[in-house]
CSV table of C-alpha atoms and ligand atoms in Angstrom, one decimal:
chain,number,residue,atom,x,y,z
A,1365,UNK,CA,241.4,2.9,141.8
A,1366,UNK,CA,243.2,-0.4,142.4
A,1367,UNK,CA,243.0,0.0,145.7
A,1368,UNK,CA,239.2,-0.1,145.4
A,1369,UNK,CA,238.6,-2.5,143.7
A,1370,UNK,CA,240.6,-4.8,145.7
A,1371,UNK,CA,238.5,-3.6,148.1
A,1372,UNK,CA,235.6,-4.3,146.6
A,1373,UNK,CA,237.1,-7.8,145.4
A,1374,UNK,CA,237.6,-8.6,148.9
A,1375,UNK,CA,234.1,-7.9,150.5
A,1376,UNK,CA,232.3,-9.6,147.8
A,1377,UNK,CA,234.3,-12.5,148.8
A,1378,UNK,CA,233.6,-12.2,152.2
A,1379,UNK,CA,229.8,-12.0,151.4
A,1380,UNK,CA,229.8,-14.4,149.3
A,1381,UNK,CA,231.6,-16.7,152.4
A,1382,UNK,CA,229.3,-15.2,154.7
A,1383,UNK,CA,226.3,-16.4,152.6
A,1384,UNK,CA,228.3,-19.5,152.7
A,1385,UNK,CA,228.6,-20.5,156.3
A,1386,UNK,CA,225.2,-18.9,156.8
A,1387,UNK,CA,223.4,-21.8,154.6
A,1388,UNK,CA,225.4,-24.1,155.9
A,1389,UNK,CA,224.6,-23.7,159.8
A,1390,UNK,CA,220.9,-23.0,159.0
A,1391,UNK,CA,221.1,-26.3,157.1
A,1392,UNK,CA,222.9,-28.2,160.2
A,1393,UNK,CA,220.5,-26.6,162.7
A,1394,UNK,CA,217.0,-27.6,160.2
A,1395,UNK,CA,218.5,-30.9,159.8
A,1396,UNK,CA,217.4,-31.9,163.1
A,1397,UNK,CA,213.6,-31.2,162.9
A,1398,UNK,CA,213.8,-32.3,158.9
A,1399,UNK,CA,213.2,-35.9,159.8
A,1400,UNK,CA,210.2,-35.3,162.5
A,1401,UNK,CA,208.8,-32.9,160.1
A,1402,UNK,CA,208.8,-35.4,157.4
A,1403,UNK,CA,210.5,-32.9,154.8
A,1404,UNK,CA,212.2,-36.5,153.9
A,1405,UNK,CA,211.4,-38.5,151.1
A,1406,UNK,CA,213.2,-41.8,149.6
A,1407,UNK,CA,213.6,-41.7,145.1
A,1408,UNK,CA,214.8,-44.6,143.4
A,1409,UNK,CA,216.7,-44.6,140.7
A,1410,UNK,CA,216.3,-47.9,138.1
A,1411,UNK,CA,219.4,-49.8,137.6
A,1412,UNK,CA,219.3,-52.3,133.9
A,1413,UNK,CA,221.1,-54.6,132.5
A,1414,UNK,CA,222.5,-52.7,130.0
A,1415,UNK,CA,221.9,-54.9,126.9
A,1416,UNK,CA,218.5,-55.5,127.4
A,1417,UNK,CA,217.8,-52.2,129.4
A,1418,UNK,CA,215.6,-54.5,131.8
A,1419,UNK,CA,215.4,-53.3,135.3
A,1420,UNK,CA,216.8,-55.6,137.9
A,1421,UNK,CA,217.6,-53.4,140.6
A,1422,UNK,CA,216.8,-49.5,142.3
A,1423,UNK,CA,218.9,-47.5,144.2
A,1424,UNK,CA,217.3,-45.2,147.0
A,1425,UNK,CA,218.5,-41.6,146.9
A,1426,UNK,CA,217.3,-39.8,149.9
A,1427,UNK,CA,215.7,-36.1,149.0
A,1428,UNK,CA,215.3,-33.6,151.6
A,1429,UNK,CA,212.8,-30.3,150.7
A,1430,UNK,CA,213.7,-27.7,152.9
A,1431,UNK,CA,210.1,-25.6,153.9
A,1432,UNK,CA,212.0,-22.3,152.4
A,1433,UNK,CA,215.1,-23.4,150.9
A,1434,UNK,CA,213.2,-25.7,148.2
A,1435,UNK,CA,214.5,-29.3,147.3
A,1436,UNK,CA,218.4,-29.3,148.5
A,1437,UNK,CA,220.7,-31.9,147.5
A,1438,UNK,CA,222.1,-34.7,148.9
A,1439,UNK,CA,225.5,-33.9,148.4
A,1440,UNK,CA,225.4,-31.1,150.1
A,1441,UNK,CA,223.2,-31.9,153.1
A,1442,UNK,CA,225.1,-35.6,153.5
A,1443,UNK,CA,228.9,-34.4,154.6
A,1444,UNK,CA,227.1,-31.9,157.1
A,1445,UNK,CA,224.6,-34.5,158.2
A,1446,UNK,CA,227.6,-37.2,158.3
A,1447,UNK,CA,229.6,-34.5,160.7
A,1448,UNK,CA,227.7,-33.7,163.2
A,1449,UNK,CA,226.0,-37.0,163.5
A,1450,UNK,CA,222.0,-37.1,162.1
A,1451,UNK,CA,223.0,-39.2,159.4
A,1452,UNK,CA,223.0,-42.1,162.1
A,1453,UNK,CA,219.1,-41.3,162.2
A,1454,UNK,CA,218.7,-40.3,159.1
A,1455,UNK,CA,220.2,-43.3,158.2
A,1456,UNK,CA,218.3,-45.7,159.6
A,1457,UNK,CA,215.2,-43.9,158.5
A,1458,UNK,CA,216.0,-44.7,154.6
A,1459,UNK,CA,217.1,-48.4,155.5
A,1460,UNK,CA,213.7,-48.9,157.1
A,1461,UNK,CA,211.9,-46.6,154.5
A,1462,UNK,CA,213.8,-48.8,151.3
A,1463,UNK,CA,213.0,-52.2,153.0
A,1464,UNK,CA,209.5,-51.4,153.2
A,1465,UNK,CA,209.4,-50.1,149.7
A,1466,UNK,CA,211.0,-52.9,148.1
A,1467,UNK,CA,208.7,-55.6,150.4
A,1468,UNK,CA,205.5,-53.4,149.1
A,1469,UNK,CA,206.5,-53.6,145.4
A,1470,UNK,CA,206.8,-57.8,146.1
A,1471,UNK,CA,203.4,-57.4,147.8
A,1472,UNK,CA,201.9,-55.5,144.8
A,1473,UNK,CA,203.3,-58.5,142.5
A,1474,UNK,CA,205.8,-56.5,141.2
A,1475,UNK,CA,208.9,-58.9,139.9
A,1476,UNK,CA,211.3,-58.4,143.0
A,1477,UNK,CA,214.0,-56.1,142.7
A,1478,UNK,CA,217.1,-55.8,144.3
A,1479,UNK,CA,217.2,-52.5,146.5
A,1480,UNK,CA,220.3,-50.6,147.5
A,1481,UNK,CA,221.0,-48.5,149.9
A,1482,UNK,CA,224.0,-46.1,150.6
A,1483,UNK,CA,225.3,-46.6,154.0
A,1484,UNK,CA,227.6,-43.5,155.2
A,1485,UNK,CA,230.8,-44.5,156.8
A,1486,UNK,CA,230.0,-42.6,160.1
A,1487,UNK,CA,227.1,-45.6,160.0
A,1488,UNK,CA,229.7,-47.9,159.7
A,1489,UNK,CA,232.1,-46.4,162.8
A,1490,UNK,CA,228.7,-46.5,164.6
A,1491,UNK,CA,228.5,-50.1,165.7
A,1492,UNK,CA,224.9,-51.0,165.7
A,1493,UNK,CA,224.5,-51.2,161.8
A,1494,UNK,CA,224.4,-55.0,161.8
A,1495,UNK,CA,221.5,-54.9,164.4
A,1496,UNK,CA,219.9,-52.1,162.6
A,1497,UNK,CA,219.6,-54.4,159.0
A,1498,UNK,CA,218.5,-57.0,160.7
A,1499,UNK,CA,215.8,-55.6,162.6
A,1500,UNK,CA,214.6,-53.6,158.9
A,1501,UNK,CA,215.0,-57.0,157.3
A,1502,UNK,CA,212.4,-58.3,160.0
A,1503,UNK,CA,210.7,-55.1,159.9
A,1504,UNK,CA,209.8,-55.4,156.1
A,1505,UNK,CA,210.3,-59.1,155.8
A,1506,UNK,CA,212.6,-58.6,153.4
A,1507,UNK,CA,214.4,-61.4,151.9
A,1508,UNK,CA,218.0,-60.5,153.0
A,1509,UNK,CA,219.9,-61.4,149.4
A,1510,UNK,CA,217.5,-58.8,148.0
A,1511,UNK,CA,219.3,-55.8,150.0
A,1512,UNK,CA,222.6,-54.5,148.9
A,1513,UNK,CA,224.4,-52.0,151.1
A,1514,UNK,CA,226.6,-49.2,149.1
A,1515,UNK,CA,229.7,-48.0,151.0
A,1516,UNK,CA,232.3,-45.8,149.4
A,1517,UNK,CA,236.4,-46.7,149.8
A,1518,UNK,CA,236.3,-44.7,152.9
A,1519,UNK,CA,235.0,-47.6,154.9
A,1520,UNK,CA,239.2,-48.3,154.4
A,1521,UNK,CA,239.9,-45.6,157.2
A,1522,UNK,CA,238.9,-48.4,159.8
A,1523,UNK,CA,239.9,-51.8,157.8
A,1524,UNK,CA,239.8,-54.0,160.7
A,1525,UNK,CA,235.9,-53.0,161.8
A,1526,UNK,CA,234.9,-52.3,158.4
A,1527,UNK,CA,235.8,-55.9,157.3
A,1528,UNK,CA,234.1,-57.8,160.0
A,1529,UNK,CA,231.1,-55.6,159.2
A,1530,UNK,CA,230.7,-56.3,155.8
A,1531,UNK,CA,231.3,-60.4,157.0
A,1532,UNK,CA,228.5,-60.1,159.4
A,1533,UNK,CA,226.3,-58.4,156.9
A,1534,UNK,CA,227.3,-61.1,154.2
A,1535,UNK,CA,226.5,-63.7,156.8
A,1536,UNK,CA,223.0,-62.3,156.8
A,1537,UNK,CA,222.5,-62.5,153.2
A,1538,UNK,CA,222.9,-59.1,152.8
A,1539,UNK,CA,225.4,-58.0,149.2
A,1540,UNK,CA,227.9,-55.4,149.6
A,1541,UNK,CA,228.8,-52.8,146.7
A,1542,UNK,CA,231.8,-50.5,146.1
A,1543,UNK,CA,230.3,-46.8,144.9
A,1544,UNK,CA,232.3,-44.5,143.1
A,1545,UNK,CA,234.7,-47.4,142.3
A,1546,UNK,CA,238.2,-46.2,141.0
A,1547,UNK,CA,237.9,-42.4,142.9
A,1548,UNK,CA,239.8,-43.4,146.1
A,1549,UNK,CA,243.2,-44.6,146.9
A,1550,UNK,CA,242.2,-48.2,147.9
A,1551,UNK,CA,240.2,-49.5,144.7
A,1552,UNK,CA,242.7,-52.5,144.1
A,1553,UNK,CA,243.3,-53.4,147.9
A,1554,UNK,CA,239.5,-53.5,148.9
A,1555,UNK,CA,238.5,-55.7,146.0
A,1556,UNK,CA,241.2,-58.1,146.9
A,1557,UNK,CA,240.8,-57.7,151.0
A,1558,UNK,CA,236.8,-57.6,151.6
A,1559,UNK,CA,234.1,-59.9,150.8
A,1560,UNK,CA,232.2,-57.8,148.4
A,1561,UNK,CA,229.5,-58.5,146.0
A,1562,UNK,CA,229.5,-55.8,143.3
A,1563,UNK,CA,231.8,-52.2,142.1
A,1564,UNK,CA,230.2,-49.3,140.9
A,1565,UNK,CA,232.1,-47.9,138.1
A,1566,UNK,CA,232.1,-43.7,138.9
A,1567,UNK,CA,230.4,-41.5,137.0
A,1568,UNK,CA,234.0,-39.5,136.3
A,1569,UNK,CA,234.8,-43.0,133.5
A,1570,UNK,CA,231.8,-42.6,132.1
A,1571,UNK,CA,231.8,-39.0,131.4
A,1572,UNK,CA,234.7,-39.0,129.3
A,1573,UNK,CA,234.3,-42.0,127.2
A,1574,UNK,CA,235.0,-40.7,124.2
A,1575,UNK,CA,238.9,-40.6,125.3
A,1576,UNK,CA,240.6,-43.4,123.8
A,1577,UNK,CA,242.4,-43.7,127.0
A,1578,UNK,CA,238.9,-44.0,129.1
A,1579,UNK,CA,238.0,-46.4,127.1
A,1580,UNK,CA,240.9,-48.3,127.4
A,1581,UNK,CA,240.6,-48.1,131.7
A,1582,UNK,CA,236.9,-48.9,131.9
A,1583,UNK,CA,237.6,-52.3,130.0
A,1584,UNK,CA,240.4,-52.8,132.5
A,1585,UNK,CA,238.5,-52.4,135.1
A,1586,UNK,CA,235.2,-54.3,133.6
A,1587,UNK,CA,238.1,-57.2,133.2
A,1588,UNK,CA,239.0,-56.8,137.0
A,1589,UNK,CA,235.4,-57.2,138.2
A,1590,UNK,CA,235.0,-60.0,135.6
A,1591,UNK,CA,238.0,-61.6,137.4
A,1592,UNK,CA,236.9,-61.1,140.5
A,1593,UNK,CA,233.8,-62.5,140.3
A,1594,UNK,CA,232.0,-59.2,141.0
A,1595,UNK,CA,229.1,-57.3,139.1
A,1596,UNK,CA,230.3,-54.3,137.1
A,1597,UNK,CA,227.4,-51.1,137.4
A,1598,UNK,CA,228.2,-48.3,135.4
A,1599,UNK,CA,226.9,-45.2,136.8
A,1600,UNK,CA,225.7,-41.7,135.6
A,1601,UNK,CA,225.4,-42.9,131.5
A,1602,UNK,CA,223.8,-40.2,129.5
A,1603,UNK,CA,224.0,-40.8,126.1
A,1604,UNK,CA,223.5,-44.2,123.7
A,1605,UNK,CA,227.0,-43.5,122.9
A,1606,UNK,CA,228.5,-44.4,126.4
A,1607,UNK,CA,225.8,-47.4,126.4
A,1608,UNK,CA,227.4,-48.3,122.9
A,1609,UNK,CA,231.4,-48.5,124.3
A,1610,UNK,CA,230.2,-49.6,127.8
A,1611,UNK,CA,228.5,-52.9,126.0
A,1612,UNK,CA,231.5,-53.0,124.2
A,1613,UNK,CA,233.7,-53.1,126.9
A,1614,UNK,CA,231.4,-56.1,128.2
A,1615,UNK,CA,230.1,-54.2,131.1
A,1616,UNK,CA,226.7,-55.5,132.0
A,1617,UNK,CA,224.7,-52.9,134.9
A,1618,UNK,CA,224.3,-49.5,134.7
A,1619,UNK,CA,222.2,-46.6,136.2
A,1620,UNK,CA,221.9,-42.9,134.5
A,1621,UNK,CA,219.6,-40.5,133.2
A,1622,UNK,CA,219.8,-42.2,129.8
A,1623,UNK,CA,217.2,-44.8,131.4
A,1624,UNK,CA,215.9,-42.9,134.6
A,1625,UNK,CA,217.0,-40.3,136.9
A,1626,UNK,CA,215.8,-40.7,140.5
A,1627,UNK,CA,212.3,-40.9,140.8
A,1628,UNK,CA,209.4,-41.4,143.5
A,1629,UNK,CA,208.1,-44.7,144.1
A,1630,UNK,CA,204.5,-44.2,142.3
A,1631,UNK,CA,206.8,-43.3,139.4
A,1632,UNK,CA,209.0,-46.4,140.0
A,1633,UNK,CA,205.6,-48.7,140.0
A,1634,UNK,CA,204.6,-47.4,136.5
A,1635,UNK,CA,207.9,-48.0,135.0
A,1636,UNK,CA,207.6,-51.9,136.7
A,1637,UNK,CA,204.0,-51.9,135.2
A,1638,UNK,CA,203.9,-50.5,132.3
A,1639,UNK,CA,206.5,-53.7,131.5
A,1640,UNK,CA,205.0,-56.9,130.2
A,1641,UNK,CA,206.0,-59.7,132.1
A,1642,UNK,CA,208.5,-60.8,132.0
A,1643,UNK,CA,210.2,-58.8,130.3
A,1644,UNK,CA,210.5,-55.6,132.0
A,1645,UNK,CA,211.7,-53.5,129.4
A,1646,UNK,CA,212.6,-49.8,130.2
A,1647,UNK,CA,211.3,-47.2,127.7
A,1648,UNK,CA,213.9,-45.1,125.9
A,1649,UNK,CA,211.6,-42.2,126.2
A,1650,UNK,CA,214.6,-39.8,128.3
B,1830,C2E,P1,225.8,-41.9,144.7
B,1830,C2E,O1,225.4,-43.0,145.7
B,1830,C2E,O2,227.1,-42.2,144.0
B,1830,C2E,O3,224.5,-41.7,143.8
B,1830,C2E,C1,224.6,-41.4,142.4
B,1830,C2E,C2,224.3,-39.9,142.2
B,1830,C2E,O4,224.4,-39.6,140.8
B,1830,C2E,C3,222.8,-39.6,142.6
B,1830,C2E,O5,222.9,-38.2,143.0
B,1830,C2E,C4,222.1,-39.7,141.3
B,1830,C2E,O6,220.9,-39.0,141.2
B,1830,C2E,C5,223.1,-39.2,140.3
B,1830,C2E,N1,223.0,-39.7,139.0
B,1830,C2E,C6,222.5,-40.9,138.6
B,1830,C2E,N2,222.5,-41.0,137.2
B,1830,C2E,C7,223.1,-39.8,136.8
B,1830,C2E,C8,223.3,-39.3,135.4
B,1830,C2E,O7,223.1,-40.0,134.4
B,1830,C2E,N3,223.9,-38.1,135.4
B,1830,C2E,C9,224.1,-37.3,136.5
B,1830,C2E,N4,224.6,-36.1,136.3
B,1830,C2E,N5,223.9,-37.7,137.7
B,1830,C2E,C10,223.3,-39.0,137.9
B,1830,C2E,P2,222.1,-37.7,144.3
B,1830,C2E,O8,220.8,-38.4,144.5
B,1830,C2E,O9,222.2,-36.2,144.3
B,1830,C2E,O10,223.1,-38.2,145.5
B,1830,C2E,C11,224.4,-37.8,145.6
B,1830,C2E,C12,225.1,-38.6,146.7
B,1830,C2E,O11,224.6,-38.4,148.0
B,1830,C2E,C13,225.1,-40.1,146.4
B,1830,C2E,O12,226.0,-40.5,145.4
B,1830,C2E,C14,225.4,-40.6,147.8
B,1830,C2E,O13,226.7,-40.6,148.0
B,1830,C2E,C15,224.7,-39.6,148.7
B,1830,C2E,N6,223.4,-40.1,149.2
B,1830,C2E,C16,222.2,-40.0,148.6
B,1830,C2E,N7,221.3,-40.6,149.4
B,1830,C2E,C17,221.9,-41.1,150.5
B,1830,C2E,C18,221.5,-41.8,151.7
B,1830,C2E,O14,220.3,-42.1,151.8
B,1830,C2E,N8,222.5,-42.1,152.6
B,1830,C2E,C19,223.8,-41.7,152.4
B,1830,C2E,N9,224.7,-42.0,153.3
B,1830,C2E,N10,224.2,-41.1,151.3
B,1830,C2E,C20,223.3,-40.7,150.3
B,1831,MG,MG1,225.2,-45.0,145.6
B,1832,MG,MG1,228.1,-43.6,143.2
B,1833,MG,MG1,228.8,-40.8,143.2
């Protein structure tokens, strides 16, 4: 009988890989046609000042719905998108998409908003990303200090390129961020070695802010940035009671579902409308 089910055990496991590496090269293979196809589509997710929950940036979040699959996220098509290249296209296709946005909000008389964008590092190995900004800068007529590009610590795998990257893109105009801030192995040496503009505190501090100990890390942090001369964003906040301790730790940006999750732009418009001048006050309705 134990012999069975080990049996068993073992074939459900290798279904279960098999269903595994199926999606995955089904989702490599539609990749390519998802762009052509338009199954793309750019959210943006509001970013406040957390004390007076006005909104003073947006963060595009690319969302892919598969024709069969349904919506599938961008964590999961990203890494497979970043390996065997189409993020490079893909890429350039949200940069382009975002500028455009962010120029027709201006147009439309909407207070002007910060945009960023989350640039992959394979973008960054690429070698043609300070062209590409420029030419969606020109493209959208964007001013450039309104753009921020978000890289992850991973840009630290190639320190020498990476650095004279993020100088050319400063020399544009162009501000840099630090996402998922304090999940790498680098946090201290990139704040210290590249010209950067702004961290982004990772959702894994905010989570847990109820441990005395979390608390105690995000304020050290918070000071850092403060320090430095960098914005603090705190990202993924849910609940009044992470607002509460992140205020209290003097943090002064954050993004979560507590304000908005990721939305399209029509949705984005209301939110800037619905706002009297100038005061663009978020409502608490989520
Ligand atoms: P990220 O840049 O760190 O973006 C934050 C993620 O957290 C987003 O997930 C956002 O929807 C989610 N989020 C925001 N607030 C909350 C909250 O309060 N609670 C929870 N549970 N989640 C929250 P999303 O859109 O699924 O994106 C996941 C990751 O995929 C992004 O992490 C980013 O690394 C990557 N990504 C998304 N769009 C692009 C893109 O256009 N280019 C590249 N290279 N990467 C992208
Ligand atoms: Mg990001
Ligand atoms: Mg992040
Ligand atoms: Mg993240």
């Amino acid at each position: 009988l134990a012999k069975e089910g080990g049996k068993n055990g073992y074939r459900f496991y290798n279904d279960d890989l098999n269903q595994k590496m199926l999606r995955r090269m089904r989702i490599e293979s539609d990749l390519r046609k998802a762009l052509e196809e338009e199954q793309f589509e750019v959210y943006y997710q509001p970013k406040v000042e957390l004390k007076t929950k006005k909104i003073i940036g947006m963060e595009a979040l690319l969302r892919w719905q598969h024709p069969e699959l349904g919506w599938i996220s961008p964590a999961e098509f990203i890494p497979i998108a970043e390996e065997n290249g189409q993020i490079i296209s893909i890429g350039e296709w949200v940069l382009k998409t975002a500028c455009l946005q962010s120029k027709r909000w201006q147009h439309d008389g909407l207070s002007p908003t910060n945009i960023s964008v989350n640039v992959s590092v394979r973008q960054f190995q690429q070698g043609t990303l300070l062209t590409l900004v420029k030419e969606a800068l020109q493209e959208a007529e964007l001013v450039p200090s309104l753009l921020e590009i978000e890289v992850t610590e991973s840009i630290m795998q190639n320190t020498k390129e990476s650095t004279e990257i993020i100088r050319g893109l400063r020399d544009l105009g162009v501000q840099i961020s630090i996402d998922d801030f304090g999940t790498g192995y680098s946090s201290l040496y990139i704040i210290n070695q590249l010209p950067i503009d702004t961290i982004k505190l990772d959702k894994t501090f905010i989570d847990d802010m109820k441990s005395v100990d979390q608390q105690a890390m995000v304020r050290t942090i918070v000071d850092l940035g403060m320090n430095m001369k960098l914005k603090v964003v705190a990202e993924g906040i849910e609940t009044d009671y992470q607002l509460n301790k992140l205020i209290e730790a003097k943090c002064e940006y954050g993004q979560g579902y507590l304000f908005s999750k990721a939305v399209r732009a029509e949705e984005i418009e209301n939110l800037l409308q619905e706002a009297p001048e100038p005061d663009t006050q978020l409502a608490l309705s989520h």
